[in-house]
Amino acid sequence: MTAPTGTPTRVLVLNSGSSSLKYRLLDMRDGSRLAQGLVERIGEETSRLVHTPLREGDGGKRERNGPISDHSAALKAVAEELAADGLGLDSPELAAIGHRVVHGGLRFTEPTVIDGEVLAEIERLVPVAPLHNPANLVGIRTAMALRPDLPQVAVFDTAFHTTMPESAARYAIDVETADAHRIRRYGFHGTSHAYVSRETARLLGRAPEEVNVIVLHLGNGASASAVRGGRCVDTSMGLTPLEGLVMGTRSGDIDPAVTFHLRRVAGMSADEIDVLLNKRSGLVGLCGDNDMREIRRRVDEGDERAALAFDVYVHRLKKYIGAYYAVLGRVDAVAFTAGVGENAAPVRQAAISGLEELGLAVDAELNAVRSDEARFISPEYARVAVAVVPTDEELEIARQSYALVRGPGVEDAPAGDALVRGAEGSNE
């Protein structure tokens, strides 16, 4: 990526949760990270800010502990930490602030510069994303108040999936009811699926338009996508992030009548069922743990509940690989990403095992290697490549934000330096 002399080249990426604020500052000339950090437990007495400057000579990780009242105070604290490294929010080198927004509905299919109308539409989508969009809005409004002169860009988790055909996006319910209440399959983790599908094509030495990829984003939240020629044609999450794969605390696919049964037989309220399926199901519901490392440790010790949880997880994963193979017709690669996908070799091995007739195989030695680099784990003879491709949602948001504010002709930034990886199962 090149920019005229004096052109701002930095993008601050914000990912605002209900009680947290994750951030990264990037230089879009080469995609390198200048600083990153996390503010957690916002609104509590035990708030914590961990800031990591990443430029040479800026010193090591710094930590603040103590009450941070709200997101406005959190972002001001972040600004102070950045300023201490000479990277303040008032810098003329800052080109934009990019915001992760979970739900963009059908209207937002691309990154969008935020104005009053965009804010209002994000707010209208709160009923279909009640846990995420309100927090995203708080982060946006806070950043706009601090830098009203700077372009603020929304990058939507759902945008990459808006290319799904109606045959994949529609639920088979009454059309008028569905349309009146915006009930359809939207999909999530879109920035990760976009990034990983493109990086997988690069790993293959081909253009994204030439490649069909099954992307498996496996973190505490998990989703699969079928990507044909760079465009999503199906994905596992639906109206909400509950549908699809077995996750850390979410059930994934379930017979809808289970909810009616629990109302009638167990006397559970709608809210209680919501909590059950979103927070007390998945791996934690099956065995009490949602950390794949701990589950594998228990499996190795002969724990039957942990073994069942692992088998259910892998069975669902394998079923989606087969389904998306059928949807695509031709598959060039299967790519594993996110906390579990990047780090849990036994999950990758088990998910691909038995699919040799589809041209899929895993080389045990390659699969056992731990690395932050994108790499193949399939043997040379395999007809379909199996890859581990570390995701970088912040870089993807920065790329899209910078391209939007700088205009046509801006190329993708390189992948930049290696990421600091989280624990298995920690990447949403």
mmCIF file of C-alpha atoms in Angstrom, residues 36-279:
data_model
loop_
_atom_site.group_PDB
_atom_site.id
_atom_site.type_symbol
_atom_site.label_atom_id
_atom_site.label_comp_id
_atom_site.label_asym_id
_atom_site.label_seq_id
_atom_site.Cartn_x
_atom_site.Cartn_y
_atom_site.Cartn_z
ATOM 1 C CA GLN A 36 -3.051 -2.744 21.124
ATOM 2 C CA GLY A 37 -4.893 -3.395 24.327
ATOM 3 C CA LEU A 38 -8.017 -4.278 26.253
ATOM 4 C CA VAL A 39 -10.158 -2.543 28.839
ATOM 5 C CA GLU A 40 -12.302 -5.014 30.749
ATOM 6 C CA ARG A 41 -14.887 -4.940 33.529
ATOM 7 C CA ILE A 42 -15.950 -1.406 32.573
ATOM 8 C CA GLY A 43 -18.348 0.016 35.171
ATOM 9 C CA GLU A 44 -16.914 -2.066 38.002
ATOM 10 C CA GLU A 45 -14.529 -1.262 40.817
ATOM 11 C CA THR A 46 -12.135 -3.880 39.447
ATOM 12 C CA SER A 47 -11.759 -2.407 35.949
ATOM 13 C CA ARG A 48 -8.489 -3.249 34.204
ATOM 14 C CA LEU A 49 -6.678 -1.761 31.211
ATOM 15 C CA VAL A 50 -3.802 -3.678 29.630
ATOM 16 C CA HIS A 51 -1.917 -1.661 26.995
ATOM 17 C CA THR A 52 0.828 -3.089 24.794
ATOM 18 C CA PRO A 53 2.973 -0.708 22.729
ATOM 19 C CA LEU A 54 4.436 -2.590 19.795
ATOM 20 C CA ARG A 55 6.916 -0.189 18.264
ATOM 21 C CA GLU A 56 10.571 -0.791 19.064
ATOM 22 C CA GLY A 57 11.694 1.392 21.947
ATOM 23 C CA ASP A 58 8.210 2.026 23.363
ATOM 24 C CA GLY A 59 8.714 -0.221 26.367
ATOM 25 C CA GLY A 60 6.738 -3.188 27.601
ATOM 26 C CA LYS A 61 3.146 -3.921 28.534
ATOM 27 C CA ARG A 62 1.477 -1.492 30.930
ATOM 28 C CA GLU A 63 -1.488 -2.155 33.190
ATOM 29 C CA ARG A 64 -4.005 0.059 34.986
ATOM 30 C CA ASN A 65 -6.280 -1.262 37.723
ATOM 31 C CA GLY A 66 -9.170 0.558 39.341
ATOM 32 C CA PRO A 67 -12.666 1.780 38.523
ATOM 33 C CA ILE A 68 -13.397 2.918 34.955
ATOM 34 C CA SER A 69 -16.959 4.200 35.055
ATOM 35 C CA ASP A 70 -18.088 3.875 31.453
ATOM 36 C CA HIS A 71 -16.953 3.529 27.833
ATOM 37 C CA SER A 72 -16.222 7.238 27.579
ATOM 38 C CA ALA A 73 -13.804 6.991 30.497
ATOM 39 C CA ALA A 74 -12.359 3.800 29.001
ATOM 40 C CA LEU A 75 -11.624 5.412 25.636
ATOM 41 C CA LYS A 76 -10.117 8.461 27.342
ATOM 42 C CA ALA A 77 -7.827 6.132 29.285
ATOM 43 C CA VAL A 78 -6.869 4.384 26.051
ATOM 44 C CA ALA A 79 -6.138 7.782 24.471
ATOM 45 C CA GLU A 80 -3.830 8.624 27.394
ATOM 46 C CA GLU A 81 -1.918 5.373 26.979
ATOM 47 C CA LEU A 82 -1.542 5.941 23.241
ATOM 48 C CA ALA A 83 -0.423 9.529 23.825
ATOM 49 C CA ALA A 84 2.269 8.298 26.210
ATOM 50 C CA ASP A 85 3.735 6.420 23.243
ATOM 51 C CA GLY A 86 3.435 9.412 20.907
ATOM 52 C CA LEU A 87 0.390 7.850 19.237
ATOM 53 C CA GLY A 88 -2.383 10.060 20.607
ATOM 54 C CA LEU A 89 -5.885 10.287 19.139
ATOM 55 C CA ASP A 90 -5.166 13.912 18.200
ATOM 56 C CA SER A 91 -2.396 12.809 15.836
ATOM 57 C CA PRO A 92 -2.697 14.138 12.244
ATOM 58 C CA GLU A 93 -1.504 10.693 11.124
ATOM 59 C CA LEU A 94 -4.812 9.110 12.188
ATOM 60 C CA ALA A 95 -6.941 8.567 9.074
ATOM 61 C CA ALA A 96 -10.005 6.902 10.602
ATOM 62 C CA ILE A 97 -11.455 4.936 13.485
ATOM 63 C CA GLY A 98 -12.884 1.581 12.436
ATOM 64 C CA HIS A 99 -15.610 -0.014 14.536
ATOM 65 C CA ARG A 100 -16.654 -3.643 14.654
ATOM 66 C CA VAL A 101 -20.465 -3.721 14.503
ATOM 67 C CA VAL A 102 -21.991 -7.155 14.895
ATOM 68 C CA HIS A 103 -25.296 -6.754 13.045
ATOM 69 C CA GLY A 104 -25.856 -4.726 9.887
ATOM 70 C CA GLY A 105 -29.016 -6.431 8.657
ATOM 71 C CA LEU A 106 -29.522 -6.422 4.895
ATOM 72 C CA ARG A 107 -28.874 -2.722 4.405
ATOM 73 C CA PHE A 108 -25.177 -2.663 5.269
ATOM 74 C CA THR A 109 -23.320 -4.880 2.834
ATOM 75 C CA GLU A 110 -20.046 -2.926 2.887
ATOM 76 C CA PRO A 111 -18.014 -0.799 5.310
ATOM 77 C CA THR A 112 -19.884 2.453 5.898
ATOM 78 C CA VAL A 113 -18.905 5.921 7.094
ATOM 79 C CA ILE A 114 -21.035 6.565 10.167
ATOM 80 C CA ASP A 115 -23.500 9.459 10.312
ATOM 81 C CA GLY A 116 -26.773 10.047 12.125
ATOM 82 C CA GLU A 117 -28.761 7.910 9.704
ATOM 83 C CA VAL A 118 -26.343 4.990 10.030
ATOM 84 C CA LEU A 119 -26.473 5.230 13.831
ATOM 85 C CA ALA A 120 -30.268 5.177 13.727
ATOM 86 C CA GLU A 121 -30.301 2.055 11.540
ATOM 87 C CA ILE A 122 -27.821 0.233 13.803
ATOM 88 C CA GLU A 123 -30.134 1.105 16.690
ATOM 89 C CA ARG A 124 -33.157 -0.234 14.778
ATOM 90 C CA LEU A 125 -31.326 -3.547 14.504
ATOM 91 C CA VAL A 126 -30.954 -3.897 18.293
ATOM 92 C CA PRO A 127 -33.906 -6.365 18.544
ATOM 93 C CA VAL A 128 -31.982 -8.893 16.410
ATOM 94 C CA ALA A 129 -28.660 -8.229 18.183
ATOM 95 C CA PRO A 130 -29.609 -7.188 21.735
ATOM 96 C CA LEU A 131 -26.300 -8.276 23.296
ATOM 97 C CA HIS A 132 -23.976 -6.688 20.751
ATOM 98 C CA ASN A 133 -25.333 -3.693 18.840
ATOM 99 C CA PRO A 134 -26.028 -1.562 21.958
ATOM 100 C CA ALA A 135 -22.401 -1.974 23.082
ATOM 101 C CA ASN A 136 -21.147 -1.221 19.581
ATOM 102 C CA LEU A 137 -23.228 1.966 19.553
ATOM 103 C CA VAL A 138 -21.735 3.103 22.859
ATOM 104 C CA GLY A 139 -18.228 2.708 21.462
ATOM 105 C CA ILE A 140 -19.103 4.602 18.284
ATOM 106 C CA ARG A 141 -20.740 7.520 20.081
ATOM 107 C CA THR A 142 -17.848 7.758 22.525
ATOM 108 C CA ALA A 143 -15.280 7.879 19.718
ATOM 109 C CA MET A 144 -17.336 10.400 17.750
ATOM 110 C CA ALA A 145 -17.457 12.683 20.798
ATOM 111 C CA LEU A 146 -13.675 12.528 21.197
ATOM 112 C CA ARG A 147 -12.867 12.999 17.495
ATOM 113 C CA PRO A 148 -15.918 14.508 15.736
ATOM 114 C CA ASP A 149 -13.706 15.621 12.835
ATOM 115 C CA LEU A 150 -12.433 12.116 12.050
ATOM 116 C CA PRO A 151 -14.163 9.582 9.759
ATOM 117 C CA GLN A 152 -15.726 6.822 11.814
ATOM 118 C CA VAL A 153 -16.289 3.628 9.836
ATOM 119 C CA ALA A 154 -18.595 0.724 10.717
ATOM 120 C CA VAL A 155 -17.488 -2.713 9.522
ATOM 121 C CA PHE A 156 -20.281 -5.242 9.979
ATOM 122 C CA ASP A 157 -19.902 -8.899 10.992
ATOM 123 C CA THR A 158 -22.883 -9.733 8.818
ATOM 124 C CA ALA A 159 -21.758 -7.919 5.651
ATOM 125 C CA PHE A 160 -19.665 -10.721 4.137
ATOM 126 C CA HIS A 161 -22.640 -13.066 4.329
ATOM 127 C CA THR A 162 -25.098 -10.801 2.478
ATOM 128 C CA THR A 163 -24.019 -12.499 -0.775
ATOM 129 C CA MET A 164 -25.829 -15.691 0.277
ATOM 130 C CA PRO A 165 -28.594 -16.646 -2.166
ATOM 131 C CA GLU A 166 -32.155 -16.534 -0.857
ATOM 132 C CA SER A 167 -32.215 -20.342 -0.913
ATOM 133 C CA ALA A 168 -29.568 -20.304 1.831
ATOM 134 C CA ALA A 169 -30.679 -17.180 3.697
ATOM 135 C CA ARG A 170 -34.422 -17.906 4.001
ATOM 136 C CA TYR A 171 -36.007 -19.930 6.749
ATOM 137 C CA ALA A 172 -38.961 -22.035 5.632
ATOM 138 C CA ILE A 173 -41.555 -20.057 7.593
ATOM 139 C CA ASP A 174 -44.394 -17.767 6.491
ATOM 140 C CA VAL A 175 -42.779 -15.110 4.286
ATOM 141 C CA GLU A 176 -44.900 -12.190 5.519
ATOM 142 C CA THR A 177 -44.135 -12.986 9.156
ATOM 143 C CA ALA A 178 -40.445 -13.390 8.388
ATOM 144 C CA ASP A 179 -40.223 -10.107 6.489
ATOM 145 C CA ALA A 180 -42.225 -8.164 9.077
ATOM 146 C CA HIS A 181 -39.803 -9.186 11.836
ATOM 147 C CA ARG A 182 -36.538 -9.397 9.806
ATOM 148 C CA ILE A 183 -36.289 -13.144 10.376
ATOM 149 C CA ARG A 184 -33.682 -14.686 8.098
ATOM 150 C CA ARG A 185 -30.153 -16.072 8.267
ATOM 151 C CA TYR A 186 -27.598 -13.267 8.553
ATOM 152 C CA GLY A 187 -24.443 -15.049 9.692
ATOM 153 C CA PHE A 188 -21.649 -13.610 11.847
ATOM 154 C CA HIS A 189 -17.834 -13.599 12.136
ATOM 155 C CA GLY A 190 -17.939 -12.120 8.633
ATOM 156 C CA THR A 191 -14.723 -10.110 8.905
ATOM 157 C CA SER A 192 -12.877 -13.269 9.950
ATOM 158 C CA HIS A 193 -14.390 -15.370 7.154
ATOM 159 C CA ALA A 194 -13.546 -12.664 4.604
ATOM 160 C CA TYR A 195 -9.959 -12.365 5.797
ATOM 161 C CA VAL A 196 -9.309 -16.097 6.109
ATOM 162 C CA SER A 197 -10.861 -17.036 2.759
ATOM 163 C CA ARG A 198 -8.715 -14.423 1.013
ATOM 164 C CA GLU A 199 -5.546 -15.440 2.892
ATOM 165 C CA THR A 200 -6.230 -19.091 2.037
ATOM 166 C CA ALA A 201 -6.356 -18.187 -1.650
ATOM 167 C CA ARG A 202 -3.066 -16.320 -1.234
ATOM 168 C CA LEU A 203 -1.559 -19.398 0.446
ATOM 169 C CA LEU A 204 -2.665 -21.450 -2.575
ATOM 170 C CA GLY A 205 -1.051 -18.908 -4.898
ATOM 171 C CA ARG A 206 -4.366 -18.118 -6.579
ATOM 172 C CA ALA A 207 -6.810 -15.231 -6.785
ATOM 173 C CA PRO A 208 -9.785 -15.372 -4.393
ATOM 174 C CA GLU A 209 -12.120 -15.366 -7.409
ATOM 175 C CA GLU A 210 -10.668 -18.719 -8.501
ATOM 176 C CA VAL A 211 -10.930 -20.555 -5.185
ATOM 177 C CA ASN A 212 -13.665 -22.377 -3.265
ATOM 178 C CA VAL A 213 -12.985 -22.529 0.472
ATOM 179 C CA ILE A 214 -14.707 -23.934 3.541
ATOM 180 C CA VAL A 215 -13.736 -21.683 6.475
ATOM 181 C CA LEU A 216 -14.047 -23.044 10.020
ATOM 182 C CA HIS A 217 -13.862 -20.235 12.604
ATOM 183 C CA LEU A 218 -13.567 -22.186 15.844
ATOM 184 C CA GLY A 219 -13.354 -20.154 19.041
ATOM 185 C CA ASN A 220 -15.664 -19.944 22.025
ATOM 186 C CA GLY A 221 -18.137 -18.861 19.364
ATOM 187 C CA ALA A 222 -17.842 -20.991 16.235
ATOM 188 C CA SER A 223 -19.098 -20.780 12.670
ATOM 189 C CA ALA A 224 -18.496 -22.312 9.267
ATOM 190 C CA SER A 225 -18.861 -20.759 5.838
ATOM 191 C CA ALA A 226 -18.877 -21.912 2.232
ATOM 192 C CA VAL A 227 -17.040 -19.355 0.086
ATOM 193 C CA ARG A 228 -17.243 -19.640 -3.696
ATOM 194 C CA GLY A 229 -14.918 -17.371 -5.648
ATOM 195 C CA GLY A 230 -14.514 -14.946 -2.747
ATOM 196 C CA ARG A 231 -18.254 -14.698 -2.031
ATOM 197 C CA CYS A 232 -20.103 -16.371 0.834
ATOM 198 C CA VAL A 233 -22.833 -18.730 -0.373
ATOM 199 C CA ASP A 234 -23.729 -20.297 2.994
ATOM 200 C CA THR A 235 -22.830 -19.949 6.657
ATOM 201 C CA SER A 236 -23.774 -21.785 9.826
ATOM 202 C CA MET A 237 -24.942 -18.960 12.118
ATOM 203 C CA GLY A 238 -28.393 -17.566 11.449
ATOM 204 C CA LEU A 239 -30.677 -14.843 12.784
ATOM 205 C CA THR A 240 -28.446 -14.867 15.859
ATOM 206 C CA PRO A 241 -25.039 -16.438 16.673
ATOM 207 C CA LEU A 242 -26.831 -19.383 18.324
ATOM 208 C CA GLU A 243 -27.384 -21.490 15.199
ATOM 209 C CA GLY A 244 -24.894 -23.919 13.703
ATOM 210 C CA LEU A 245 -21.825 -25.549 15.232
ATOM 211 C CA VAL A 246 -21.486 -26.685 18.844
ATOM 212 C CA MET A 247 -19.766 -23.824 20.694
ATOM 213 C CA GLY A 248 -18.254 -23.121 24.083
ATOM 214 C CA THR A 249 -21.561 -22.283 25.783
ATOM 215 C CA ARG A 250 -24.071 -22.285 22.882
ATOM 216 C CA SER A 251 -25.985 -25.309 21.680
ATOM 217 C CA GLY A 252 -25.786 -24.651 17.962
ATOM 218 C CA ASP A 253 -28.409 -26.436 15.856
ATOM 219 C CA ILE A 254 -31.352 -27.731 17.884
ATOM 220 C CA ASP A 255 -34.926 -28.775 17.176
ATOM 221 C CA PRO A 256 -36.989 -25.573 17.682
ATOM 222 C CA ALA A 257 -39.632 -27.665 19.438
ATOM 223 C CA VAL A 258 -37.198 -28.154 22.331
ATOM 224 C CA THR A 259 -38.114 -24.619 23.436
ATOM 225 C CA PHE A 260 -41.851 -25.431 23.444
ATOM 226 C CA HIS A 261 -41.174 -28.675 25.292
ATOM 227 C CA LEU A 262 -39.199 -26.852 27.994
ATOM 228 C CA ARG A 263 -42.013 -24.327 28.410
ATOM 229 C CA ARG A 264 -44.661 -27.025 28.788
ATOM 230 C CA VAL A 265 -42.811 -29.726 30.697
ATOM 231 C CA ALA A 266 -40.191 -27.830 32.717
ATOM 232 C CA GLY A 267 -42.147 -24.595 33.119
ATOM 233 C CA MET A 268 -39.161 -22.551 31.940
ATOM 234 C CA SER A 269 -39.661 -18.945 30.820
ATOM 235 C CA ALA A 270 -38.428 -17.598 27.502
ATOM 236 C CA ASP A 271 -35.576 -15.834 29.293
ATOM 237 C CA GLU A 272 -34.574 -19.003 31.121
ATOM 238 C CA ILE A 273 -34.499 -20.966 27.872
ATOM 239 C CA ASP A 274 -32.454 -18.176 26.266
ATOM 240 C CA VAL A 275 -29.873 -18.447 29.057
ATOM 241 C CA LEU A 276 -29.856 -22.245 28.826
ATOM 242 C CA LEU A 277 -29.175 -22.349 25.079
ATOM 243 C CA ASN A 278 -26.708 -19.444 24.957
ATOM 244 C CA LYS A 279 -24.793 -19.745 28.232
#
